């Protein structure tokens, strides 16, 4: 199965700053079938990005995804207070689907 | 609006059993593969099980194969996870998720999730 490694484990930034989160796969992700999710405490995880770069319904354009092969990036252009959360990447290019261990984005 | 509401979690002793339920609304339930995903303490997310829209095809992670059974009642728009022979390592928040199934990769994209139900297995 494909192992996804996210970095950094924790990212400390201030509102208004730009966040860059990384997801590296142990082998190439077929079709760029890579998704990003956001989770805040007590809430349902929310799909942000699919197909490496397509925003899900209702996701603001401050969120963008890029990458292919084994290296993928989630960028949040200007951090809003509600963006401080845990972010997970997930590949669905092969079975079984697998997730990264998460990046915690915290307020500096 | 898509809504998924899990229930049935709780505290159970090692070796015990539990049944989780997920009530779905806001979409045509029978048209979708559904899945259970868990978040264990200190670990990331992991797909536990999935079931086709008709219920005729299922998937299980190796860690739960032979112990967990996924099922669905399309007349009630409800997904279930029957968990037997529970172990301490099954302790997690269990999420119900709607799946976008990809035929070419035979894999899952999870587009809507519930808030989860906590299962704690005491040893």
GROMACS .gro file of N, CA, C and O in nm, chain A residues 33 35 37 39 42-47 50 57 88 90-97 99-101, chain B residues 37 39 43-47 59 95 100 102 104-116:
model
  192
   33UNK      N    1  -0.456   1.113  -0.810
   33UNK     CA    2  -0.572   1.093  -0.723
   33UNK      C    3  -0.532   1.119  -0.578
   33UNK      O    4  -0.515   1.028  -0.497
   35UNK      N    5  -0.616   1.375  -0.239
   35UNK     CA    6  -0.713   1.464  -0.177
   35UNK      C    7  -0.657   1.522  -0.049
   35UNK      O    8  -0.565   1.466   0.013
   37UNK      N    9  -0.803   1.699   0.329
   37UNK     CA   10  -0.915   1.717   0.419
   37UNK      C   11  -0.874   1.808   0.533
   37UNK      O   12  -0.758   1.811   0.574
   39UNK      N   13  -0.981   1.901   0.938
   39UNK     CA   14  -1.059   1.859   1.053
   39UNK      C   15  -1.038   1.953   1.170
   39UNK      O   16  -0.924   1.977   1.212
   42UNK      N   17  -1.420   1.812   1.713
   42UNK     CA   18  -1.564   1.792   1.726
   42UNK      C   19  -1.643   1.805   1.599
   42UNK      O   20  -1.766   1.788   1.600
   43UNK      N   21  -1.576   1.834   1.489
   43UNK     CA   22  -1.645   1.851   1.362
   43UNK      C   23  -1.616   1.735   1.268
   43UNK      O   24  -1.519   1.661   1.285
   44UNK      N   25  -1.700   1.721   1.169
   44UNK     CA   26  -1.674   1.622   1.066
   44UNK      C   27  -1.557   1.666   0.979
   44UNK      O   28  -1.545   1.785   0.948
   45UNK      N   29  -1.472   1.574   0.940
   45UNK     CA   30  -1.370   1.610   0.841
   45UNK      C   31  -1.436   1.664   0.715
   45UNK      O   32  -1.547   1.624   0.679
   46UNK      N   33  -1.368   1.757   0.650
   46UNK     CA   34  -1.424   1.822   0.531
   46UNK      C   35  -1.330   1.805   0.414
   46UNK      O   36  -1.209   1.834   0.427
   47UNK      N   37  -1.384   1.761   0.301
   47UNK     CA   38  -1.304   1.748   0.179
   47UNK      C   39  -1.275   1.887   0.124
   47UNK      O   40  -1.366   1.967   0.101
   50UNK      N   41  -0.955   1.762  -0.431
   50UNK     CA   42  -0.946   1.629  -0.489
   50UNK      C   43  -0.875   1.639  -0.624
   50UNK      O   44  -0.862   1.749  -0.679
   57UNK      N   45  -1.680   2.142  -0.348
   57UNK     CA   46  -1.790   2.238  -0.344
   57UNK      C   47  -1.784   2.325  -0.220
   57UNK      O   48  -1.769   2.275  -0.107
   88UNK      N   49  -0.522   1.656   0.653
   88UNK     CA   50  -0.478   1.523   0.611
   88UNK      C   51  -0.477   1.514   0.459
   88UNK      O   52  -0.569   1.565   0.393
   90UNK      N   53  -0.478   1.226   0.140
   90UNK     CA   54  -0.526   1.089   0.117
   90UNK      C   55  -0.509   1.055  -0.030
   90UNK      O   56  -0.540   1.138  -0.117
   91UNK      N   57  -0.462   0.934  -0.058
   91UNK     CA   58  -0.451   0.893  -0.198
   91UNK      C   59  -0.560   0.790  -0.228
   91UNK      O   60  -0.593   0.704  -0.146
   92UNK      N   61  -0.617   0.802  -0.347
   92UNK     CA   62  -0.717   0.705  -0.394
   92UNK      C   63  -0.678   0.657  -0.534
   92UNK      O   64  -0.762   0.616  -0.612
   93UNK      N   65  -0.549   0.659  -0.559
   93UNK     CA   66  -0.499   0.610  -0.688
   93UNK      C   67  -0.475   0.461  -0.690
   93UNK      O   68  -0.449   0.403  -0.796
   94UNK      N   69  -0.479   0.400  -0.574
   94UNK     CA   70  -0.468   0.256  -0.564
   94UNK      C   71  -0.541   0.210  -0.439
   94UNK      O   72  -0.570   0.289  -0.350
   95UNK      N   73  -0.566   0.079  -0.434
   95UNK     CA   74  -0.635   0.024  -0.320
   95UNK      C   75  -0.534  -0.047  -0.230
   95UNK      O   76  -0.445  -0.117  -0.280
   96UNK      N   77  -0.544  -0.029  -0.096
   96UNK     CA   78  -0.647   0.046  -0.024
   96UNK      C   79  -0.620   0.195  -0.023
   96UNK      O   80  -0.504   0.238  -0.037
   97UNK      N   81  -0.724   0.276  -0.006
   97UNK     CA   82  -0.701   0.419   0.013
   97UNK      C   83  -0.623   0.440   0.143
   97UNK      O   84  -0.647   0.370   0.242
   99UNK      N   85  -0.413   0.741   0.415
   99UNK     CA   86  -0.404   0.878   0.460
   99UNK      C   87  -0.264   0.907   0.514
   99UNK      O   88  -0.194   0.816   0.562
  100UNK      N   89  -0.227   1.035   0.509
  100UNK     CA   90  -0.110   1.080   0.583
  100UNK      C   91  -0.144   1.092   0.730
  100UNK      O   92  -0.260   1.080   0.771
  101UNK      N   93  -0.041   1.118   0.810
  101UNK     CA   94  -0.061   1.123   0.956
  101UNK      C   95  -0.111   1.259   1.003
  101UNK      O   96  -0.144   1.275   1.121
  145UNK      N   97  -1.445   0.501   0.850
  145UNK     CA   98  -1.306   0.544   0.865
  145UNK      C   99  -1.284   0.573   1.012
  145UNK      O  100  -1.371   0.630   1.078
  147UNK      N  101  -1.021   0.717   1.341
  147UNK     CA  102  -0.908   0.797   1.385
  147UNK      C  103  -0.870   0.750   1.524
  147UNK      O  104  -0.940   0.777   1.621
  151UNK      N  105  -0.261   0.829   1.610
  151UNK     CA  106  -0.245   0.776   1.474
  151UNK      C  107  -0.325   0.859   1.376
  151UNK      O  108  -0.403   0.945   1.414
  152UNK      N  109  -0.306   0.834   1.251
  152UNK     CA  110  -0.381   0.905   1.149
  152UNK      C  111  -0.512   0.835   1.119
  152UNK      O  112  -0.555   0.743   1.189
  153UNK      N  113  -0.577   0.881   1.015
  153UNK     CA  114  -0.702   0.821   0.972
  153UNK      C  115  -0.675   0.689   0.900
  153UNK      O  116  -0.570   0.672   0.836
  154UNK      N  117  -0.772   0.597   0.907
  154UNK     CA  118  -0.760   0.471   0.837
  154UNK      C  119  -0.896   0.420   0.794
  154UNK      O  120  -0.991   0.423   0.872
  155UNK      N  121  -0.906   0.377   0.668
  155UNK     CA  122  -1.030   0.319   0.618
  155UNK      C  123  -1.046   0.179   0.673
  155UNK      O  124  -0.960   0.093   0.652
  167UNK      N  125  -1.548  -0.431   0.148
  167UNK     CA  126  -1.404  -0.421   0.167
  167UNK      C  127  -1.377  -0.413   0.316
  167UNK      O  128  -1.452  -0.348   0.391
  203UNK      N  129  -1.587   0.724   1.197
  203UNK     CA  130  -1.662   0.814   1.110
  203UNK      C  131  -1.730   0.734   0.999
  203UNK      O  132  -1.670   0.643   0.940
  208UNK      N  133  -1.699   0.850  -0.311
  208UNK     CA  134  -1.694   0.856  -0.457
  208UNK      C  135  -1.602   0.742  -0.499
  208UNK      O  136  -1.480   0.746  -0.468
  210UNK      N  137  -1.388   0.504  -0.744
  210UNK     CA  138  -1.316   0.515  -0.870
  210UNK      C  139  -1.288   0.374  -0.924
  210UNK      O  140  -1.211   0.298  -0.865
  212UNK      N  141  -1.130   0.279  -1.193
  212UNK     CA  142  -0.998   0.252  -1.249
  212UNK      C  143  -0.896   0.215  -1.140
  212UNK      O  144  -0.810   0.130  -1.161
  213UNK      N  145  -0.907   0.273  -1.024
  213UNK     CA  146  -0.814   0.242  -0.916
  213UNK      C  147  -0.877   0.153  -0.809
  213UNK      O  148  -0.808   0.109  -0.716
  214UNK      N  149  -1.007   0.129  -0.822
  214UNK     CA  150  -1.082   0.051  -0.722
  214UNK      C  151  -1.060   0.110  -0.583
  214UNK      O  152  -1.038   0.036  -0.485
  215UNK      N  153  -1.066   0.243  -0.577
  215UNK     CA  154  -1.036   0.307  -0.449
  215UNK      C  155  -1.140   0.414  -0.418
  215UNK      O  156  -1.229   0.441  -0.497
  216UNK      N  157  -1.127   0.472  -0.300
  216UNK     CA  158  -1.230   0.558  -0.243
  216UNK      C  159  -1.182   0.701  -0.223
  216UNK      O  160  -1.073   0.723  -0.166
  217UNK      N  161  -1.267   0.795  -0.260
  217UNK     CA  162  -1.256   0.935  -0.220
  217UNK      C  163  -1.375   0.962  -0.130
  217UNK      O  164  -1.489   0.929  -0.165
  218UNK      N  165  -1.350   1.020  -0.014
  218UNK     CA  166  -1.454   1.039   0.087
  218UNK      C  167  -1.505   1.183   0.077
  218UNK      O  168  -1.436   1.275   0.119
  219UNK      N  169  -1.628   1.204   0.026
  219UNK     CA  170  -1.668   1.341   0.000
  219UNK      C  171  -1.754   1.403   0.111
  219UNK      O  172  -1.758   1.526   0.121
  220UNK      N  173  -1.821   1.323   0.191
  220UNK     CA  174  -1.895   1.375   0.305
  220UNK      C  175  -1.875   1.280   0.423
  220UNK      O  176  -1.872   1.158   0.405
  221UNK      N  177  -1.863   1.342   0.542
  221UNK     CA  178  -1.834   1.267   0.664
  221UNK      C  179  -1.934   1.306   0.773
  221UNK      O  180  -1.984   1.419   0.776
  222UNK      N  181  -1.957   1.214   0.867
  222UNK     CA  182  -2.026   1.248   0.989
  222UNK      C  183  -1.927   1.300   1.092
  222UNK      O  184  -1.807   1.309   1.067
  223UNK      N  185  -1.980   1.333   1.210
  223UNK     CA  186  -1.896   1.387   1.318
  223UNK      C  187  -1.828   1.278   1.399
  223UNK      O  188  -1.740   1.306   1.480
  224UNK      N  189  -1.871   1.155   1.381
  224UNK     CA  190  -1.802   1.044   1.445
  224UNK      C  191  -1.864   0.998   1.575
  224UNK      O  192  -1.940   1.072   1.641
   0.00000   0.00000   0.00000
